[in-house]
Coordinates of C-alpha atoms in Angstrom, one line a residue:
X1 CA 15.3 39.1 43.6
X2 CA 15.3 38.0 40.0
X3 CA 18.3 36.3 38.4
X4 CA 19.5 37.3 34.9
X5 CA 17.9 34.3 33.4
X6 CA 21.2 32.5 32.7
X7 CA 21.6 28.7 33.2
X8 CA 23.8 27.6 36.1
X9 CA 27.5 27.5 35.1
X10 CA 29.2 24.2 34.8
X11 CA 31.7 23.5 37.6
X12 CA 34.5 22.6 35.2
X13 CA 34.5 26.0 33.5
X14 CA 32.9 27.6 30.4
X15 CA 33.3 26.0 27.0
X16 CA 33.0 27.9 23.8
X17 CA 34.1 27.3 20.2
X18 CA 37.3 28.7 18.9
X19 CA 36.8 31.9 17.0
X20 CA 35.5 35.5 17.6
X21 CA 32.7 35.9 20.0
X22 CA 29.9 37.8 18.2
X23 CA 29.7 40.3 21.1
X24 CA 32.9 41.9 19.6
X25 CA 31.1 42.4 16.3
X26 CA 28.4 44.3 18.4
X27 CA 31.2 46.4 20.0
X28 CA 32.7 47.2 16.6
X29 CA 29.4 48.4 15.1
X30 CA 28.6 50.4 18.2
X31 CA 32.1 52.0 18.0
X32 CA 31.2 53.2 14.5
X33 CA 27.8 54.5 15.5
X34 CA 29.3 56.4 18.4
X35 CA 31.9 57.8 16.1
X36 CA 29.2 59.0 13.8
X37 CA 27.2 60.7 16.5
X38 CA 29.9 63.4 16.7
X39 CA 28.7 64.6 13.4
X40 CA 25.3 65.6 15.0
X41 CA 26.8 68.6 17.0
X42 CA 27.0 66.8 20.4
X43 CA 30.5 68.3 20.9
X44 CA 30.9 70.7 18.0
X45 CA 27.8 72.8 18.4
X46 CA 29.8 75.5 20.1
X47 CA 31.7 76.0 16.8
X48 CA 28.3 77.0 15.2
X49 CA 27.4 79.4 18.0
X50 CA 29.0 82.5 16.5
X51 CA 28.1 82.0 12.8
X52 CA 24.6 80.7 13.5
X53 CA 24.0 83.2 16.3
X54 CA 25.0 86.1 14.0
X55 CA 22.9 85.1 11.0
X56 CA 19.8 83.9 12.9
X57 CA 20.0 86.4 15.7
X58 CA 20.3 83.7 18.4
X59 CA 21.4 84.8 21.8
X60 CA 23.6 82.6 24.0
X61 CA 20.7 81.7 26.1
X62 CA 18.7 80.6 23.0
X63 CA 21.7 78.5 21.9
X64 CA 21.7 77.0 25.3
X65 CA 17.9 76.2 25.0
X66 CA 18.6 74.3 21.8
X67 CA 21.0 72.1 23.7
X68 CA 18.4 71.9 26.6
X69 CA 15.6 71.0 24.3
X70 CA 17.7 68.1 22.8
X71 CA 18.5 66.8 26.3
X72 CA 15.0 67.1 27.7
X73 CA 13.5 65.4 24.7
X74 CA 16.0 62.6 25.1
X75 CA 15.1 62.3 28.7
X76 CA 11.4 62.3 27.9
X77 CA 11.8 59.4 25.4
X78 CA 14.4 57.4 27.3
X79 CA 12.0 55.3 29.3
X80 CA 10.3 54.1 26.2
X81 CA 13.7 53.7 24.4
X82 CA 15.0 51.6 27.3
X83 CA 12.0 49.3 27.4
X84 CA 12.2 48.8 23.6
X85 CA 15.9 48.0 23.9
X86 CA 15.2 45.4 26.5
X87 CA 12.5 43.9 24.3
X88 CA 13.6 44.3 20.6
X89 CA 17.2 45.4 20.7
X90 CA 19.0 48.0 18.6
X91 CA 18.9 46.4 15.1
X92 CA 15.8 48.3 14.0
X93 CA 15.9 51.2 16.5
X94 CA 19.3 52.6 15.4
X95 CA 18.7 52.7 11.7
X96 CA 15.3 54.3 12.2
X97 CA 16.7 56.8 14.6
X98 CA 19.6 57.5 12.2
X99 CA 17.2 58.3 9.4
X100 CA 15.2 60.7 11.6
X101 CA 18.4 62.4 12.8
X102 CA 19.7 62.8 9.2
X103 CA 16.5 64.4 8.0
X104 CA 16.5 66.7 11.1
X105 CA 20.1 67.8 10.4
X106 CA 19.2 68.6 6.8
X107 CA 16.3 70.7 8.2
X108 CA 18.6 72.6 10.5
X109 CA 20.6 73.6 7.5
X110 CA 17.5 75.4 6.2
X111 CA 16.4 77.0 9.5
X112 CA 15.7 80.8 9.4
X113 CA 14.7 81.5 13.0
X114 CA 16.0 80.5 16.4
X115 CA 12.8 78.6 17.3
X116 CA 13.2 76.3 14.3
X117 CA 16.7 75.4 15.5
X118 CA 15.4 74.7 19.0
X119 CA 12.5 72.6 17.8
X120 CA 14.7 70.5 15.4
X121 CA 17.2 69.9 18.2
X122 CA 14.3 68.5 20.2
X123 CA 13.7 66.0 17.4
X124 CA 17.3 65.0 17.6
X125 CA 16.9 64.3 21.3
X126 CA 13.7 62.3 20.9
X127 CA 15.4 59.6 18.9
X128 CA 17.6 58.7 21.9
X129 CA 20.6 58.2 19.7
X130 CA 21.9 61.8 19.3
X131 CA 22.0 62.7 23.0
X132 CA 24.9 62.6 25.4
X133 CA 25.1 59.3 27.5
X134 CA 22.7 57.7 25.0
X135 CA 21.6 54.3 26.1
X136 CA 21.0 52.9 22.6
X137 CA 24.7 52.1 22.1
X138 CA 25.8 51.2 25.6
X139 CA 22.9 49.0 26.9
X140 CA 23.3 46.4 24.1
X141 CA 27.0 46.1 24.7
X142 CA 26.5 45.6 28.4
X143 CA 24.0 42.8 27.7
X144 CA 26.6 40.9 25.7
X145 CA 29.4 40.9 28.4
X146 CA 30.0 40.4 32.0
X147 CA 33.6 39.3 32.6
X148 CA 34.9 41.9 30.1
X149 CA 32.1 44.4 30.3
X150 CA 34.4 47.3 31.2
X151 CA 36.7 46.7 28.3
X152 CA 33.9 46.1 25.9
X153 CA 32.1 49.3 26.9
X154 CA 35.4 51.2 26.8
X155 CA 36.1 50.1 23.2
X156 CA 32.6 51.0 22.1
X157 CA 32.5 54.4 23.9
X158 CA 36.0 55.3 22.6
X159 CA 34.3 55.9 19.2
X160 CA 32.8 59.1 20.7
X161 CA 36.2 60.5 21.6
X162 CA 37.9 59.5 18.4
X163 CA 34.9 60.9 16.5
X164 CA 35.4 64.2 18.3
X165 CA 39.1 64.2 17.4
X166 CA 38.1 63.9 13.7
X167 CA 34.9 66.0 13.5
X168 CA 35.9 69.1 15.5
X169 CA 38.7 70.3 13.2
X170 CA 36.8 69.0 10.2
X171 CA 33.7 70.9 11.2
X172 CA 35.7 74.1 11.7
X173 CA 37.4 73.7 8.3
X174 CA 33.9 73.3 6.7
X175 CA 32.6 76.3 8.6
X176 CA 35.5 78.5 7.4
X177 CA 35.1 77.4 3.7
X178 CA 31.5 76.6 2.9
X179 CA 29.5 78.1 5.8
X180 CA 27.3 76.7 8.5
X181 CA 24.4 75.6 6.3
X182 CA 26.4 73.4 4.0
X183 CA 28.3 72.1 6.9
X184 CA 25.1 70.7 8.5
X185 CA 24.3 69.0 5.1
X186 CA 27.7 67.3 5.0
X187 CA 27.3 66.2 8.6
X188 CA 23.9 64.7 7.9
X189 CA 25.1 62.7 5.0
X190 CA 28.2 61.4 6.8
X191 CA 26.1 60.4 9.9
X192 CA 23.5 58.4 7.9
X193 CA 26.1 56.6 5.8
X194 CA 28.0 55.5 8.9
X195 CA 25.2 54.7 11.3
X196 CA 22.5 53.0 9.3
X197 CA 23.7 50.2 7.0
X198 CA 26.0 48.2 9.3
X199 CA 23.5 48.6 12.2
X200 CA 20.7 47.0 10.2
X201 CA 23.0 44.2 9.0
X202 CA 25.0 43.2 12.1
X203 CA 23.3 44.3 15.4
X204 CA 21.5 41.8 17.6
X205 CA 19.6 42.2 20.8
X206 CA 21.5 39.8 23.2
X207 CA 23.7 36.7 23.0
X208 CA 20.8 34.3 23.8
X209 CA 19.1 35.3 20.6
X210 CA 22.0 33.6 18.7
X211 CA 22.3 30.5 20.8
X212 CA 25.0 32.0 23.0
X213 CA 25.3 33.3 26.5
X214 CA 26.9 36.3 28.0
X215 CA 30.7 36.4 27.3
X216 CA 30.3 33.7 24.6
X217 CA 29.4 30.5 26.4
X218 CA 27.1 28.6 23.9
X219 CA 23.9 27.2 25.2
X220 CA 24.1 24.1 23.0
X221 CA 26.6 21.3 22.7
X222 CA 29.3 21.6 20.0
X223 CA 29.2 19.6 16.8
X224 CA 31.6 16.6 17.0
X225 CA 35.1 17.4 16.0
X226 CA 34.8 21.1 16.7
X227 CA 37.6 22.5 18.7
X228 CA 36.8 24.1 22.0
X229 CA 38.6 26.3 24.5
X230 CA 38.1 26.1 28.3
X231 CA 37.4 29.5 29.8
X232 CA 37.4 30.1 33.6
X233 CA 33.8 30.3 35.0
X234 CA 32.1 33.5 35.7
X235 CA 30.0 33.9 38.9
X236 CA 26.3 34.2 38.2
X237 CA 25.3 37.9 37.9
X238 CA 22.2 38.8 39.9
X239 CA 19.7 41.3 38.3
X240 CA 17.6 43.7 40.3
X241 CA 14.1 44.6 39.1
X242 CA 13.4 48.3 38.6
X243 CA 11.4 48.4 41.9
X244 CA 14.2 46.8 43.9
X245 CA 16.9 49.1 42.5
X246 CA 15.0 52.2 43.4
X247 CA 14.5 51.1 46.9
X248 CA 18.2 51.3 47.6
X249 CA 20.0 54.3 49.1
X250 CA 22.8 53.8 46.5
X251 CA 20.4 54.5 43.6
X252 CA 19.4 57.8 45.1
X253 CA 23.0 58.8 45.8
X254 CA 23.8 58.0 42.2
X255 CA 20.9 60.1 40.9
X256 CA 21.8 63.1 43.1
X257 CA 25.5 63.0 42.1
X258 CA 24.7 62.6 38.4
X259 CA 22.1 65.4 38.5
X260 CA 24.6 67.9 40.0
X261 CA 27.3 66.9 37.6
X262 CA 24.7 67.1 34.8
X263 CA 24.0 70.7 35.5
X264 CA 27.7 71.4 35.5
X265 CA 28.5 69.5 32.3
X266 CA 25.4 70.9 30.6
X267 CA 26.6 74.4 31.5
X268 CA 29.9 73.8 29.6
X269 CA 28.5 72.0 26.6
X270 CA 27.9 75.0 24.3
X271 CA 29.8 77.7 26.1
X272 CA 33.4 76.6 26.5
X273 CA 34.2 77.1 22.8
X274 CA 32.9 80.7 22.5
X275 CA 34.5 81.4 25.9
X276 CA 38.0 80.7 24.5
X277 CA 37.3 82.3 21.1
X278 CA 36.1 85.5 22.8
X279 CA 39.2 85.4 25.1
X280 CA 41.2 86.1 21.9
X281 CA 42.2 82.6 20.7
X282 CA 41.9 81.7 17.0
X283 CA 38.9 79.6 16.2
X284 CA 40.9 77.0 14.4
X285 CA 43.3 76.7 17.3
X286 CA 40.4 76.3 19.7
X287 CA 39.0 73.5 17.5
X288 CA 42.4 71.7 17.7
X289 CA 42.4 72.1 21.5
X290 CA 38.9 70.5 21.6
X291 CA 40.1 67.8 19.4
X292 CA 42.7 67.2 22.1
X293 CA 39.7 67.2 24.5
X294 CA 38.1 64.4 22.5
X295 CA 41.3 62.5 22.1
X296 CA 41.8 62.6 25.9
X297 CA 38.2 61.2 26.3
X298 CA 38.9 58.3 23.9
X299 CA 42.2 57.5 25.6
X300 CA 40.8 57.7 29.1
X301 CA 37.7 55.7 28.2
X302 CA 39.9 52.7 27.2
X303 CA 42.0 53.0 30.4
X304 CA 38.9 53.5 32.6
X305 CA 37.2 50.5 31.0
X306 CA 40.2 48.3 31.8
X307 CA 40.2 49.7 35.4
X308 CA 36.5 49.2 35.9
X309 CA 37.0 45.5 35.8
X310 CA 39.6 45.8 38.6
X311 CA 38.6 48.6 41.0
X312 CA 35.3 49.9 42.4
X313 CA 33.6 51.9 39.7
X314 CA 32.8 54.7 42.2
X315 CA 36.5 55.4 42.5
X316 CA 36.7 56.1 38.8
X317 CA 33.6 58.4 39.2
X318 CA 35.3 60.4 41.9
X319 CA 38.3 60.9 39.6
X320 CA 36.0 62.0 36.7
X321 CA 34.2 64.6 38.7
X322 CA 37.3 65.9 40.3
X323 CA 39.0 66.2 37.0
X324 CA 36.1 68.2 35.6
X325 CA 36.5 70.6 38.5
X326 CA 40.3 70.9 37.8
X327 CA 39.6 71.7 34.1
X328 CA 37.3 74.6 35.1
X329 CA 40.0 75.8 37.4
X330 CA 42.4 75.9 34.4
X331 CA 39.8 77.9 32.4
X332 CA 39.4 80.4 35.2
X333 CA 43.2 81.2 35.5
X334 CA 44.2 80.5 31.9
X335 CA 45.3 83.3 29.6
X336 CA 47.6 81.5 27.2
X337 CA 47.7 78.4 25.0
X338 CA 49.0 76.1 27.8
X339 CA 45.8 76.6 29.8
X340 CA 43.7 76.4 26.7
X341 CA 45.0 72.9 25.9
X342 CA 45.5 71.9 29.6
X343 CA 41.8 72.7 30.3
X344 CA 40.6 70.9 27.2
X345 CA 42.7 67.7 27.7
X346 CA 41.9 67.4 31.4
X347 CA 38.2 68.0 30.6
X348 CA 38.4 65.3 27.9
X349 CA 40.2 62.8 30.2
X350 CA 37.5 63.3 32.8
X351 CA 34.7 63.0 30.3
X352 CA 36.2 59.7 29.0
X353 CA 36.2 58.3 32.5
X354 CA 32.7 59.6 33.0
X355 CA 31.4 57.8 29.9
X356 CA 32.5 54.5 31.3
X357 CA 31.0 55.3 34.7
X358 CA 27.6 56.1 33.1
X359 CA 27.7 53.0 31.0
X360 CA 29.1 50.6 33.6
X361 CA 27.9 51.5 37.1
X362 CA 24.2 50.6 36.7
X363 CA 25.0 47.2 35.1
X364 CA 27.6 46.5 37.8
X365 CA 25.3 47.4 40.6
X366 CA 21.9 46.1 39.4
X367 CA 22.6 43.5 36.7
X368 CA 21.8 43.3 33.0
X369 CA 18.3 41.8 32.7
X370 CA 16.4 45.1 33.4
X371 CA 19.3 47.4 32.5
X372 CA 17.5 49.2 29.7
X373 CA 14.4 49.9 31.8
X374 CA 16.6 51.1 34.8
X375 CA 18.7 53.4 32.7
X376 CA 15.6 54.6 30.8
X377 CA 14.3 56.0 34.1
X378 CA 17.7 57.3 35.3
X379 CA 18.7 59.0 32.0
X380 CA 16.0 61.7 32.2
X381 CA 17.4 62.9 35.5
X382 CA 20.8 63.3 34.0
X383 CA 19.7 64.9 30.7
X384 CA 17.1 67.3 32.2
X385 CA 19.7 68.5 34.8
X386 CA 22.3 68.9 32.0
X387 CA 19.7 70.6 29.9
X388 CA 19.1 73.2 32.6
X389 CA 22.8 74.0 32.8
X390 CA 23.2 75.3 29.2
X391 CA 20.5 78.1 29.3
X392 CA 21.4 78.9 33.0
X393 CA 25.0 79.7 32.0
X394 CA 23.6 81.5 28.9
X395 CA 21.4 83.7 31.1
X396 CA 24.3 84.5 33.4
X397 CA 26.5 85.4 30.4
X398 CA 23.8 87.6 28.9
X399 CA 23.4 89.5 32.2
X400 CA 27.1 89.8 33.3
X401 CA 28.9 89.7 29.9
X402 CA 31.3 87.0 31.1
X403 CA 31.6 83.3 32.2
X404 CA 33.6 83.7 35.4
X405 CA 30.7 83.2 38.0
X406 CA 29.4 80.3 35.9
X407 CA 32.8 78.6 35.9
X408 CA 33.0 78.9 39.7
X409 CA 29.5 77.4 40.0
X410 CA 30.4 74.5 37.7
X411 CA 33.6 73.8 39.6
X412 CA 31.8 73.6 42.9
X413 CA 29.0 71.4 41.6
X414 CA 31.5 68.8 40.3
X415 CA 33.3 68.7 43.7
X416 CA 30.0 68.1 45.5
X417 CA 29.1 65.3 43.1
X418 CA 32.5 63.7 43.7
X419 CA 31.9 63.7 47.4
X420 CA 28.4 62.2 47.1
X421 CA 29.4 59.4 44.7
X422 CA 32.4 58.5 46.8
X423 CA 29.8 57.1 49.4
X424 CA 27.8 55.1 46.8
X425 CA 29.1 51.6 47.3
X426 CA 27.6 48.6 45.5
X427 CA 24.3 47.6 47.3
X428 CA 24.0 44.2 48.9
X429 CA 21.2 42.1 47.4
X430 CA 18.1 42.0 49.6
X431 CA 18.7 38.3 50.4
X432 CA 22.2 39.1 51.7
X433 CA 21.4 42.2 53.7
X434 CA 21.8 40.3 56.9
X435 CA 25.4 39.7 56.1
X436 CA 28.2 42.4 55.8
X437 CA 28.6 43.5 52.2
X438 CA 32.0 43.1 50.7
X439 CA 32.7 45.5 47.8
X440 CA 34.5 43.8 44.9
X441 CA 36.0 45.4 41.8
X442 CA 32.7 46.9 40.7

């Protein structure tokens, strides 16, 4: 077993200078980056399905393959991205990725065939920043915090939900007024302006690089006369190596649960919006309901982050997967505006909880020292399974002309995932296997 590399904590508590811990600056920048990723079509791509599909002759399965290519490419690059994050941090990686994504979005605006869209979405995924559950914004935050890791991750991740609240109706407004090509240009410019400059200026790899330790305890003595605040001590966090983590039953339960839920969530990613529009709802109304979806995600991310520091994270995961199943139930029986908004809001609340689960559970179970490497191996399983869901639902739609059987499949997969993850308790460190493991609030 390897420790996280931190020095032993003093018995009389942690001491840090008065002022703002720099980790909160990292959180603020990551919030803005997460907000900006909603301009890349992560949530709003369904709004492009009908206008792009009509002009380019893209079938629903081809639209699904664009999403799949993005996820598979992200999965293929995630191991390298994770190792680079552990070694170099996000200060260079995010600006470089942001520039590549911006150019790719500009190229999407000039696409003339379906294969060009699919290929360019692959480029978006390869960067590691423009994919769902991206590790480039969550791993650095987890490395700066331990005692308040849940809240820090929640604040950073809430940028995704709030970004959805803004960009969904804004995107639909642009689509209705300037067309899909100009809309992609506007999104590219906004994304680059918001994600690149502040990342290059303010981001840092980990607190030790600035003479600090996790949660803000300085490694050096304070200058004489500088005020200090006593902070209660935090127990030493143990870190598992990649090999040790993948020898646990818990890791394989997590992989199976996230793979099943990935197929389910990938299947809804591009198809929920056209489902409601083709059910007779106005496109602008649908965009507002999905803004409610994103708002629910942002709200629940904050609450789930607060809860994650207090209850076992697997309980939050069970609630997330169960809520996703309920949202699909509303979609199956819904024929009016109540079910449109109820399905969207419940789905968003569940996704918000899920964002915290993805960001938190691996750090809570296996420590922070090798977190980027561990998540870099885990993420391909999630993204590839999610990538398979989008074209699968597209093929079912193309062959049946509706989404009913797909929605039942997705509902079932989420319930199975909830059952599996309910048994995935925090593993006992190898040195403590001889003693009964007691699960704490992680």
